[in-house]
Amino acid sequence: MKYIIGIGGITNGGKTTLTNNLIKTLPNCCVVHQDDFFKKPDQIEVGKDGFRQWDVVTALDMEAMTNTVKAWMENPVKFARSHGVTVSPASDVSDQLDHIHILIVEGFLLYNYEPLLEVFDKCYYIEIPYEECKRRRSTRQYTVPDPPGLFDGHVWPMYLKHRKEMEDSGLNIECLNGLNSKEEIYNQVYEDIQNNLLNRL
């Protein structure tokens, strides 16, 4: 059985932390990170807001990302091996789940690209309020540093725009409170995934 989990959400909300914790405990689990599909800086256009448009779908090679997800769907075992993932059951998961293959797709614009929408079995979305998001973003070191004013001028407005698009997409998305502790978020999601998988057996 194949099971695809989307972990979307706001910038600096805790998507990667949650993903990394889940990979350690879910059986036969691979991951596709949306951040790996950013185009080169010189391919990112400058918008009317005066900033390079990093926080939009066109900044990413979404076709390549979708093809990567489809490659996993076609042959999860081959995909896992080629990505250095050992295909064997995790010790703390009941034997029934051994034959399940899980893919986590993680990113900030997961639910805004139509060809990807149909692949998810379960969608999560981590949200945090404006003040906390701005605070966390200001403490992060990026390869391409944020120019002054980027958060209020581009990042936050794009987040609000894409969030509305996502809400209008009709996808069944479970929102998670990113202010909760890492452990609480992980436990909530892990338990939910376990229940979903057991219900499918």
mmCIF file with all atom_site columns, C-alpha atoms in Angstrom:
data_model
loop_
_atom_site.group_PDB
_atom_site.id
_atom_site.type_symbol
_atom_site.label_atom_id
_atom_site.label_alt_id
_atom_site.label_comp_id
_atom_site.label_asym_id
_atom_site.label_entity_id
_atom_site.label_seq_id
_atom_site.pdbx_PDB_ins_code
_atom_site.Cartn_x
_atom_site.Cartn_y
_atom_site.Cartn_z
_atom_site.occupancy
_atom_site.B_iso_or_equiv
_atom_site.pdbx_formal_charge
_atom_site.auth_seq_id
_atom_site.auth_comp_id
_atom_site.auth_asym_id
_atom_site.auth_atom_id
_atom_site.pdbx_PDB_model_num
ATOM 1   C CA . MET A 1 1   ? 0.000   0.000  0.000   1.00 0.00 ? 1   MET A CA 1
ATOM 2   C CA . LYS A 1 2   ? 1.158   3.521  -0.818  1.00 0.00 ? 2   LYS A CA 1
ATOM 3   C CA . TYR A 1 3   ? 0.322   6.543  1.305   1.00 0.00 ? 3   TYR A CA 1
ATOM 4   C CA . ILE A 1 4   ? 1.242   10.156 0.516   1.00 0.00 ? 4   ILE A CA 1
ATOM 5   C CA . ILE A 1 5   ? 1.260   12.807 3.230   1.00 0.00 ? 5   ILE A CA 1
ATOM 6   C CA . GLY A 1 6   ? 1.456   16.532 2.519   1.00 0.00 ? 6   GLY A CA 1
ATOM 7   C CA . ILE A 1 7   ? 3.054   18.744 5.163   1.00 0.00 ? 7   ILE A CA 1
ATOM 8   C CA . GLY A 1 8   ? 2.480   22.313 4.089   1.00 0.00 ? 8   GLY A CA 1
ATOM 9   C CA . GLY A 1 9   ? 2.420   25.567 5.932   1.00 0.00 ? 9   GLY A CA 1
ATOM 10  C CA . ILE A 1 10  ? 3.747   28.989 6.554   1.00 0.00 ? 10  ILE A CA 1
ATOM 11  C CA . THR A 1 11  ? 7.440   29.854 6.304   1.00 0.00 ? 11  THR A CA 1
ATOM 12  C CA . ASN A 1 12  ? 9.298   28.919 9.539   1.00 0.00 ? 12  ASN A CA 1
ATOM 13  C CA . GLY A 1 13  ? 6.218   27.136 10.882  1.00 0.00 ? 13  GLY A CA 1
ATOM 14  C CA . GLY A 1 14  ? 8.050   23.888 11.683  1.00 0.00 ? 14  GLY A CA 1
ATOM 15  C CA . LYS A 1 15  ? 7.378   21.798 8.543   1.00 0.00 ? 15  LYS A CA 1
ATOM 16  C CA . THR A 1 16  ? 10.900  20.411 8.221   1.00 0.00 ? 16  THR A CA 1
ATOM 17  C CA . THR A 1 17  ? 11.170  19.627 11.942  1.00 0.00 ? 17  THR A CA 1
ATOM 18  C CA . LEU A 1 18  ? 7.908   17.686 11.847  1.00 0.00 ? 18  LEU A CA 1
ATOM 19  C CA . THR A 1 19  ? 8.934   15.904 8.647   1.00 0.00 ? 19  THR A CA 1
ATOM 20  C CA . ASN A 1 20  ? 12.329  14.893 10.062  1.00 0.00 ? 20  ASN A CA 1
ATOM 21  C CA . ASN A 1 21  ? 10.691  13.510 13.209  1.00 0.00 ? 21  ASN A CA 1
ATOM 22  C CA . LEU A 1 22  ? 8.168   11.488 11.208  1.00 0.00 ? 22  LEU A CA 1
ATOM 23  C CA . ILE A 1 23  ? 10.824  10.025 8.887   1.00 0.00 ? 23  ILE A CA 1
ATOM 24  C CA . LYS A 1 24  ? 12.549  8.487  11.912  1.00 0.00 ? 24  LYS A CA 1
ATOM 25  C CA . THR A 1 25  ? 9.457   6.567  13.037  1.00 0.00 ? 25  THR A CA 1
ATOM 26  C CA . LEU A 1 26  ? 7.320   5.791  9.983   1.00 0.00 ? 26  LEU A CA 1
ATOM 27  C CA . PRO A 1 27  ? 8.107   2.587  8.072   1.00 0.00 ? 27  PRO A CA 1
ATOM 28  C CA . ASN A 1 28  ? 9.543   2.700  4.536   1.00 0.00 ? 28  ASN A CA 1
ATOM 29  C CA . CYS A 1 29  ? 9.294   6.468  4.478   1.00 0.00 ? 29  CYS A CA 1
ATOM 30  C CA . CYS A 1 30  ? 10.744  8.773  1.808   1.00 0.00 ? 30  CYS A CA 1
ATOM 31  C CA . VAL A 1 31  ? 10.496  12.534 1.562   1.00 0.00 ? 31  VAL A CA 1
ATOM 32  C CA . VAL A 1 32  ? 10.354  15.137 -1.187  1.00 0.00 ? 32  VAL A CA 1
ATOM 33  C CA . HIS A 1 33  ? 11.251  18.680 -0.066  1.00 0.00 ? 33  HIS A CA 1
ATOM 34  C CA . GLN A 1 34  ? 9.759   21.475 -2.150  1.00 0.00 ? 34  GLN A CA 1
ATOM 35  C CA . ASP A 1 35  ? 12.732  23.715 -1.294  1.00 0.00 ? 35  ASP A CA 1
ATOM 36  C CA . ASP A 1 36  ? 14.928  21.388 -3.405  1.00 0.00 ? 36  ASP A CA 1
ATOM 37  C CA . PHE A 1 37  ? 13.065  22.592 -6.499  1.00 0.00 ? 37  PHE A CA 1
ATOM 38  C CA . PHE A 1 38  ? 13.736  26.332 -6.309  1.00 0.00 ? 38  PHE A CA 1
ATOM 39  C CA . LYS A 1 39  ? 15.000  27.804 -9.559  1.00 0.00 ? 39  LYS A CA 1
ATOM 40  C CA . LYS A 1 40  ? 18.357  29.576 -9.634  1.00 0.00 ? 40  LYS A CA 1
ATOM 41  C CA . PRO A 1 41  ? 18.362  33.153 -8.242  1.00 0.00 ? 41  PRO A CA 1
ATOM 42  C CA . ASP A 1 42  ? 18.856  34.667 -11.724 1.00 0.00 ? 42  ASP A CA 1
ATOM 43  C CA . GLN A 1 43  ? 15.670  32.921 -12.905 1.00 0.00 ? 43  GLN A CA 1
ATOM 44  C CA . ILE A 1 44  ? 13.546  34.525 -10.167 1.00 0.00 ? 44  ILE A CA 1
ATOM 45  C CA . GLU A 1 45  ? 11.727  37.554 -11.519 1.00 0.00 ? 45  GLU A CA 1
ATOM 46  C CA . VAL A 1 46  ? 11.382  40.867 -9.692  1.00 0.00 ? 46  VAL A CA 1
ATOM 47  C CA . GLY A 1 47  ? 7.745   41.723 -8.974  1.00 0.00 ? 47  GLY A CA 1
ATOM 48  C CA . LYS A 1 48  ? 5.798   44.977 -8.778  1.00 0.00 ? 48  LYS A CA 1
ATOM 49  C CA . ASP A 1 49  ? 6.563   44.969 -5.045  1.00 0.00 ? 49  ASP A CA 1
ATOM 50  C CA . GLY A 1 50  ? 10.241  45.458 -5.958  1.00 0.00 ? 50  GLY A CA 1
ATOM 51  C CA . PHE A 1 51  ? 11.328  42.105 -4.522  1.00 0.00 ? 51  PHE A CA 1
ATOM 52  C CA . ARG A 1 52  ? 12.510  38.921 -6.206  1.00 0.00 ? 52  ARG A CA 1
ATOM 53  C CA . GLN A 1 53  ? 9.474   36.635 -6.269  1.00 0.00 ? 53  GLN A CA 1
ATOM 54  C CA . TRP A 1 54  ? 10.700  33.712 -4.151  1.00 0.00 ? 54  TRP A CA 1
ATOM 55  C CA . ASP A 1 55  ? 7.332   33.078 -2.489  1.00 0.00 ? 55  ASP A CA 1
ATOM 56  C CA . VAL A 1 56  ? 5.336   32.173 -5.595  1.00 0.00 ? 56  VAL A CA 1
ATOM 57  C CA . VAL A 1 57  ? 4.804   28.899 -7.454  1.00 0.00 ? 57  VAL A CA 1
ATOM 58  C CA . THR A 1 58  ? 6.718   30.096 -10.523 1.00 0.00 ? 58  THR A CA 1
ATOM 59  C CA . ALA A 1 59  ? 9.912   30.347 -8.402  1.00 0.00 ? 59  ALA A CA 1
ATOM 60  C CA . LEU A 1 60  ? 9.851   26.541 -8.245  1.00 0.00 ? 60  LEU A CA 1
ATOM 61  C CA . ASP A 1 61  ? 10.233  23.839 -10.870 1.00 0.00 ? 61  ASP A CA 1
ATOM 62  C CA . MET A 1 62  ? 6.911   22.280 -9.931  1.00 0.00 ? 62  MET A CA 1
ATOM 63  C CA . GLU A 1 63  ? 6.884   20.013 -12.964 1.00 0.00 ? 63  GLU A CA 1
ATOM 64  C CA . ALA A 1 64  ? 10.127  18.380 -11.840 1.00 0.00 ? 64  ALA A CA 1
ATOM 65  C CA . MET A 1 65  ? 8.758   18.082 -8.312  1.00 0.00 ? 65  MET A CA 1
ATOM 66  C CA . THR A 1 66  ? 5.537   16.440 -9.537  1.00 0.00 ? 66  THR A CA 1
ATOM 67  C CA . ASN A 1 67  ? 7.584   14.030 -11.670 1.00 0.00 ? 67  ASN A CA 1
ATOM 68  C CA . THR A 1 68  ? 9.650   13.102 -8.606  1.00 0.00 ? 68  THR A CA 1
ATOM 69  C CA . VAL A 1 69  ? 6.465   12.311 -6.666  1.00 0.00 ? 69  VAL A CA 1
ATOM 70  C CA . LYS A 1 70  ? 5.167   10.267 -9.619  1.00 0.00 ? 70  LYS A CA 1
ATOM 71  C CA . ALA A 1 71  ? 8.448   8.336  -9.790  1.00 0.00 ? 71  ALA A CA 1
ATOM 72  C CA . TRP A 1 72  ? 7.892   7.323  -6.163  1.00 0.00 ? 72  TRP A CA 1
ATOM 73  C CA . MET A 1 73  ? 4.283   6.342  -6.935  1.00 0.00 ? 73  MET A CA 1
ATOM 74  C CA . GLU A 1 74  ? 5.422   4.115  -9.806  1.00 0.00 ? 74  GLU A CA 1
ATOM 75  C CA . ASN A 1 75  ? 8.024   2.255  -7.758  1.00 0.00 ? 75  ASN A CA 1
ATOM 76  C CA . PRO A 1 76  ? 8.407   3.219  -4.088  1.00 0.00 ? 76  PRO A CA 1
ATOM 77  C CA . VAL A 1 77  ? 10.992  0.493  -3.397  1.00 0.00 ? 77  VAL A CA 1
ATOM 78  C CA . LYS A 1 78  ? 13.264  1.560  -6.241  1.00 0.00 ? 78  LYS A CA 1
ATOM 79  C CA . PHE A 1 79  ? 12.810  5.229  -5.277  1.00 0.00 ? 79  PHE A CA 1
ATOM 80  C CA . ALA A 1 80  ? 13.642  4.502  -1.616  1.00 0.00 ? 80  ALA A CA 1
ATOM 81  C CA . ARG A 1 81  ? 16.807  2.566  -2.518  1.00 0.00 ? 81  ARG A CA 1
ATOM 82  C CA . SER A 1 82  ? 17.989  5.250  -4.935  1.00 0.00 ? 82  SER A CA 1
ATOM 83  C CA . HIS A 1 83  ? 17.555  7.818  -2.141  1.00 0.00 ? 83  HIS A CA 1
ATOM 84  C CA . GLY A 1 84  ? 19.392  5.736  0.452   1.00 0.00 ? 84  GLY A CA 1
ATOM 85  C CA . VAL A 1 85  ? 16.260  4.783  2.406   1.00 0.00 ? 85  VAL A CA 1
ATOM 86  C CA . THR A 1 86  ? 16.332  1.278  3.862   1.00 0.00 ? 86  THR A CA 1
ATOM 87  C CA . VAL A 1 87  ? 13.122  -0.516 3.012   1.00 0.00 ? 87  VAL A CA 1
ATOM 88  C CA . SER A 1 88  ? 12.346  -2.405 6.195   1.00 0.00 ? 88  SER A CA 1
ATOM 89  C CA . PRO A 1 89  ? 9.767   -2.060 8.947   1.00 0.00 ? 89  PRO A CA 1
ATOM 90  C CA . ALA A 1 90  ? 10.369  0.388  11.756  1.00 0.00 ? 90  ALA A CA 1
ATOM 91  C CA . SER A 1 91  ? 10.593  -1.418 15.057  1.00 0.00 ? 91  SER A CA 1
ATOM 92  C CA . ASP A 1 92  ? 7.798   0.400  16.846  1.00 0.00 ? 92  ASP A CA 1
ATOM 93  C CA . VAL A 1 93  ? 5.129   -0.094 14.191  1.00 0.00 ? 93  VAL A CA 1
ATOM 94  C CA . SER A 1 94  ? 2.918   -3.178 14.208  1.00 0.00 ? 94  SER A CA 1
ATOM 95  C CA . ASP A 1 95  ? 3.661   -5.912 11.649  1.00 0.00 ? 95  ASP A CA 1
ATOM 96  C CA . GLN A 1 96  ? 0.544   -5.087 9.653   1.00 0.00 ? 96  GLN A CA 1
ATOM 97  C CA . LEU A 1 97  ? 2.112   -1.829 8.585   1.00 0.00 ? 97  LEU A CA 1
ATOM 98  C CA . ASP A 1 98  ? 5.317   -3.392 7.236   1.00 0.00 ? 98  ASP A CA 1
ATOM 99  C CA . HIS A 1 99  ? 4.129   -3.478 3.644   1.00 0.00 ? 99  HIS A CA 1
ATOM 100 C CA . ILE A 1 100 ? 3.105   0.172  3.585   1.00 0.00 ? 100 ILE A CA 1
ATOM 101 C CA . HIS A 1 101 ? 5.235   2.674  1.685   1.00 0.00 ? 101 HIS A CA 1
ATOM 102 C CA . ILE A 1 102 ? 4.952   6.288  2.797   1.00 0.00 ? 102 ILE A CA 1
ATOM 103 C CA . LEU A 1 103 ? 5.970   9.471  1.013   1.00 0.00 ? 103 LEU A CA 1
ATOM 104 C CA . ILE A 1 104 ? 6.043   12.811 2.803   1.00 0.00 ? 104 ILE A CA 1
ATOM 105 C CA . VAL A 1 105 ? 5.869   15.831 0.509   1.00 0.00 ? 105 VAL A CA 1
ATOM 106 C CA . GLU A 1 106 ? 6.935   18.925 2.429   1.00 0.00 ? 106 GLU A CA 1
ATOM 107 C CA . GLY A 1 107 ? 6.799   22.566 1.402   1.00 0.00 ? 107 GLY A CA 1
ATOM 108 C CA . PHE A 1 108 ? 5.299   26.027 1.749   1.00 0.00 ? 108 PHE A CA 1
ATOM 109 C CA . LEU A 1 109 ? 3.270   25.967 -1.488  1.00 0.00 ? 109 LEU A CA 1
ATOM 110 C CA . LEU A 1 110 ? 2.109   22.359 -1.677  1.00 0.00 ? 110 LEU A CA 1
ATOM 111 C CA . TYR A 1 111 ? -1.567  23.002 -2.132  1.00 0.00 ? 111 TYR A CA 1
ATOM 112 C CA . ASN A 1 112 ? -1.334  25.676 -4.832  1.00 0.00 ? 112 ASN A CA 1
ATOM 113 C CA . TYR A 1 113 ? -0.318  23.577 -7.835  1.00 0.00 ? 113 TYR A CA 1
ATOM 114 C CA . GLU A 1 114 ? -3.153  21.678 -9.392  1.00 0.00 ? 114 GLU A CA 1
ATOM 115 C CA . PRO A 1 115 ? -1.281  18.626 -10.807 1.00 0.00 ? 115 PRO A CA 1
ATOM 116 C CA . LEU A 1 116 ? -0.081  17.812 -7.267  1.00 0.00 ? 116 LEU A CA 1
ATOM 117 C CA . LEU A 1 117 ? -3.444  18.131 -5.515  1.00 0.00 ? 117 LEU A CA 1
ATOM 118 C CA . GLU A 1 118 ? -4.727  14.700 -6.481  1.00 0.00 ? 118 GLU A CA 1
ATOM 119 C CA . VAL A 1 119 ? -1.775  12.731 -5.084  1.00 0.00 ? 119 VAL A CA 1
ATOM 120 C CA . PHE A 1 120 ? -2.258  13.413 -1.357  1.00 0.00 ? 120 PHE A CA 1
ATOM 121 C CA . ASP A 1 121 ? -3.942  10.897 0.936   1.00 0.00 ? 121 ASP A CA 1
ATOM 122 C CA . LYS A 1 122 ? -3.647  13.261 3.902   1.00 0.00 ? 122 LYS A CA 1
ATOM 123 C CA . CYS A 1 123 ? -2.880  16.986 4.031   1.00 0.00 ? 123 CYS A CA 1
ATOM 124 C CA . TYR A 1 124 ? -1.553  18.926 7.007   1.00 0.00 ? 124 TYR A CA 1
ATOM 125 C CA . TYR A 1 125 ? -0.925  22.656 7.208   1.00 0.00 ? 125 TYR A CA 1
ATOM 126 C CA . ILE A 1 126 ? 1.073   24.308 9.992   1.00 0.00 ? 126 ILE A CA 1
ATOM 127 C CA . GLU A 1 127 ? 0.080   27.862 10.842  1.00 0.00 ? 127 GLU A CA 1
ATOM 128 C CA . ILE A 1 128 ? 1.577   30.473 13.174  1.00 0.00 ? 128 ILE A CA 1
ATOM 129 C CA . PRO A 1 129 ? 0.524   34.100 13.715  1.00 0.00 ? 129 PRO A CA 1
ATOM 130 C CA . TYR A 1 130 ? 2.160   37.066 11.977  1.00 0.00 ? 130 TYR A CA 1
ATOM 131 C CA . GLU A 1 131 ? 4.294   38.227 14.940  1.00 0.00 ? 131 GLU A CA 1
ATOM 132 C CA . GLU A 1 132 ? 5.751   34.775 15.606  1.00 0.00 ? 132 GLU A CA 1
ATOM 133 C CA . CYS A 1 133 ? 6.383   34.138 11.926  1.00 0.00 ? 133 CYS A CA 1
ATOM 134 C CA . LYS A 1 134 ? 8.217   37.446 11.540  1.00 0.00 ? 134 LYS A CA 1
ATOM 135 C CA . ARG A 1 135 ? 10.269  36.766 14.681  1.00 0.00 ? 135 ARG A CA 1
ATOM 136 C CA . ARG A 1 136 ? 11.315  33.272 13.527  1.00 0.00 ? 136 ARG A CA 1
ATOM 137 C CA . ARG A 1 137 ? 12.056  34.431 9.996   1.00 0.00 ? 137 ARG A CA 1
ATOM 138 C CA . SER A 1 138 ? 14.346  37.192 11.288  1.00 0.00 ? 138 SER A CA 1
ATOM 139 C CA . THR A 1 139 ? 16.500  34.659 13.166  1.00 0.00 ? 139 THR A CA 1
ATOM 140 C CA . ARG A 1 140 ? 17.027  32.335 10.193  1.00 0.00 ? 140 ARG A CA 1
ATOM 141 C CA . GLN A 1 141 ? 20.139  32.403 8.011   1.00 0.00 ? 141 GLN A CA 1
ATOM 142 C CA . TYR A 1 142 ? 19.257  31.942 4.330   1.00 0.00 ? 142 TYR A CA 1
ATOM 143 C CA . THR A 1 143 ? 21.628  31.243 1.431   1.00 0.00 ? 143 THR A CA 1
ATOM 144 C CA . VAL A 1 144 ? 20.132  34.326 -0.200  1.00 0.00 ? 144 VAL A CA 1
ATOM 145 C CA . PRO A 1 145 ? 19.604  36.703 2.765   1.00 0.00 ? 145 PRO A CA 1
ATOM 146 C CA . ASP A 1 146 ? 16.259  38.493 3.064   1.00 0.00 ? 146 ASP A CA 1
ATOM 147 C CA . PRO A 1 147 ? 16.539  42.119 1.888   1.00 0.00 ? 147 PRO A CA 1
ATOM 148 C CA . PRO A 1 148 ? 15.072  44.723 4.271   1.00 0.00 ? 148 PRO A CA 1
ATOM 149 C CA . GLY A 1 149 ? 11.288  44.865 4.127   1.00 0.00 ? 149 GLY A CA 1
ATOM 150 C CA . LEU A 1 150 ? 10.892  41.503 2.357   1.00 0.00 ? 150 LEU A CA 1
ATOM 151 C CA . PHE A 1 151 ? 8.726   39.943 5.056   1.00 0.00 ? 151 PHE A CA 1
ATOM 152 C CA . ASP A 1 152 ? 6.068   42.670 5.135   1.00 0.00 ? 152 ASP A CA 1
ATOM 153 C CA . GLY A 1 153 ? 6.429   43.613 1.477   1.00 0.00 ? 153 GLY A CA 1
ATOM 154 C CA . HIS A 1 154 ? 6.384   40.133 -0.069  1.00 0.00 ? 154 HIS A CA 1
ATOM 155 C CA . VAL A 1 155 ? 6.490   37.079 2.209   1.00 0.00 ? 155 VAL A CA 1
ATOM 156 C CA . TRP A 1 156 ? 3.409   37.803 4.336   1.00 0.00 ? 156 TRP A CA 1
ATOM 157 C CA . PRO A 1 157 ? 1.169   39.178 1.526   1.00 0.00 ? 157 PRO A CA 1
ATOM 158 C CA . MET A 1 158 ? 2.017   36.114 -0.614  1.00 0.00 ? 158 MET A CA 1
ATOM 159 C CA . TYR A 1 159 ? 1.261   33.813 2.313   1.00 0.00 ? 159 TYR A CA 1
ATOM 160 C CA . LEU A 1 160 ? -2.203  35.381 2.740   1.00 0.00 ? 160 LEU A CA 1
ATOM 161 C CA . LYS A 1 161 ? -2.884  35.159 -1.003  1.00 0.00 ? 161 LYS A CA 1
ATOM 162 C CA . HIS A 1 162 ? -1.810  31.509 -1.270  1.00 0.00 ? 162 HIS A CA 1
ATOM 163 C CA . ARG A 1 163 ? -3.638  30.547 1.886   1.00 0.00 ? 163 ARG A CA 1
ATOM 164 C CA . LYS A 1 164 ? -6.884  31.872 0.424   1.00 0.00 ? 164 LYS A CA 1
ATOM 165 C CA . GLU A 1 165 ? -6.215  29.934 -2.813  1.00 0.00 ? 165 GLU A CA 1
ATOM 166 C CA . MET A 1 166 ? -5.591  26.802 -0.755  1.00 0.00 ? 166 MET A CA 1
ATOM 167 C CA . GLU A 1 167 ? -8.814  27.269 1.201   1.00 0.00 ? 167 GLU A CA 1
ATOM 168 C CA . ASP A 1 168 ? -10.706 27.636 -2.078  1.00 0.00 ? 168 ASP A CA 1
ATOM 169 C CA . SER A 1 169 ? -9.139  24.467 -3.543  1.00 0.00 ? 169 SER A CA 1
ATOM 170 C CA . GLY A 1 170 ? -11.645 22.176 -1.828  1.00 0.00 ? 170 GLY A CA 1
ATOM 171 C CA . LEU A 1 171 ? -8.877  19.963 -0.425  1.00 0.00 ? 171 LEU A CA 1
ATOM 172 C CA . ASN A 1 172 ? -9.483  18.441 2.988   1.00 0.00 ? 172 ASN A CA 1
ATOM 173 C CA . ILE A 1 173 ? -6.613  19.998 4.937   1.00 0.00 ? 173 ILE A CA 1
ATOM 174 C CA . GLU A 1 174 ? -5.986  19.582 8.652   1.00 0.00 ? 174 GLU A CA 1
ATOM 175 C CA . CYS A 1 175 ? -4.523  22.727 10.227  1.00 0.00 ? 175 CYS A CA 1
ATOM 176 C CA . LEU A 1 176 ? -1.924  22.390 12.985  1.00 0.00 ? 176 LEU A CA 1
ATOM 177 C CA . ASN A 1 177 ? -1.042  25.036 15.551  1.00 0.00 ? 177 ASN A CA 1
ATOM 178 C CA . GLY A 1 178 ? 2.643   25.802 15.030  1.00 0.00 ? 178 GLY A CA 1
ATOM 179 C CA . LEU A 1 179 ? 2.814   27.446 18.480  1.00 0.00 ? 179 LEU A CA 1
ATOM 180 C CA . ASN A 1 180 ? 2.422   24.033 20.120  1.00 0.00 ? 180 ASN A CA 1
ATOM 181 C CA . SER A 1 181 ? 5.623   22.238 21.115  1.00 0.00 ? 181 SER A CA 1
ATOM 182 C CA . LYS A 1 182 ? 7.429   20.112 18.513  1.00 0.00 ? 182 LYS A CA 1
ATOM 183 C CA . GLU A 1 183 ? 6.521   17.027 20.553  1.00 0.00 ? 183 GLU A CA 1
ATOM 184 C CA . GLU A 1 184 ? 2.804   17.916 20.651  1.00 0.00 ? 184 GLU A CA 1
ATOM 185 C CA . ILE A 1 185 ? 2.653   18.519 16.905  1.00 0.00 ? 185 ILE A CA 1
ATOM 186 C CA . TYR A 1 186 ? 4.564   15.315 16.171  1.00 0.00 ? 186 TYR A CA 1
ATOM 187 C CA . ASN A 1 187 ? 2.413   13.206 18.511  1.00 0.00 ? 187 ASN A CA 1
ATOM 188 C CA . GLN A 1 188 ? -0.799  14.598 17.046  1.00 0.00 ? 188 GLN A CA 1
ATOM 189 C CA . VAL A 1 189 ? 0.254   13.884 13.457  1.00 0.00 ? 189 VAL A CA 1
ATOM 190 C CA . TYR A 1 190 ? 1.889   10.516 14.163  1.00 0.00 ? 190 TYR A CA 1
ATOM 191 C CA . GLU A 1 191 ? -1.213  9.251  15.951  1.00 0.00 ? 191 GLU A CA 1
ATOM 192 C CA . ASP A 1 192 ? -3.450  10.527 13.166  1.00 0.00 ? 192 ASP A CA 1
ATOM 193 C CA . ILE A 1 193 ? -1.342  8.823  10.471  1.00 0.00 ? 193 ILE A CA 1
ATOM 194 C CA . GLN A 1 194 ? -1.325  5.551  12.424  1.00 0.00 ? 194 GLN A CA 1
ATOM 195 C CA . ASN A 1 195 ? -5.123  5.629  12.720  1.00 0.00 ? 195 ASN A CA 1
ATOM 196 C CA . ASN A 1 196 ? -5.541  6.451  9.036   1.00 0.00 ? 196 ASN A CA 1
ATOM 197 C CA . LEU A 1 197 ? -3.240  3.628  7.975   1.00 0.00 ? 197 LEU A CA 1
ATOM 198 C CA . LEU A 1 198 ? -4.883  1.062  10.258  1.00 0.00 ? 198 LEU A CA 1
ATOM 199 C CA . ASN A 1 199 ? -8.302  2.067  8.917   1.00 0.00 ? 199 ASN A CA 1
ATOM 200 C CA . ARG A 1 200 ? -7.087  1.303  5.398   1.00 0.00 ? 200 ARG A CA 1
ATOM 201 C CA . LEU A 1 201 ? -5.841  -2.203 6.176   1.00 0.00 ? 201 LEU A CA 1
#
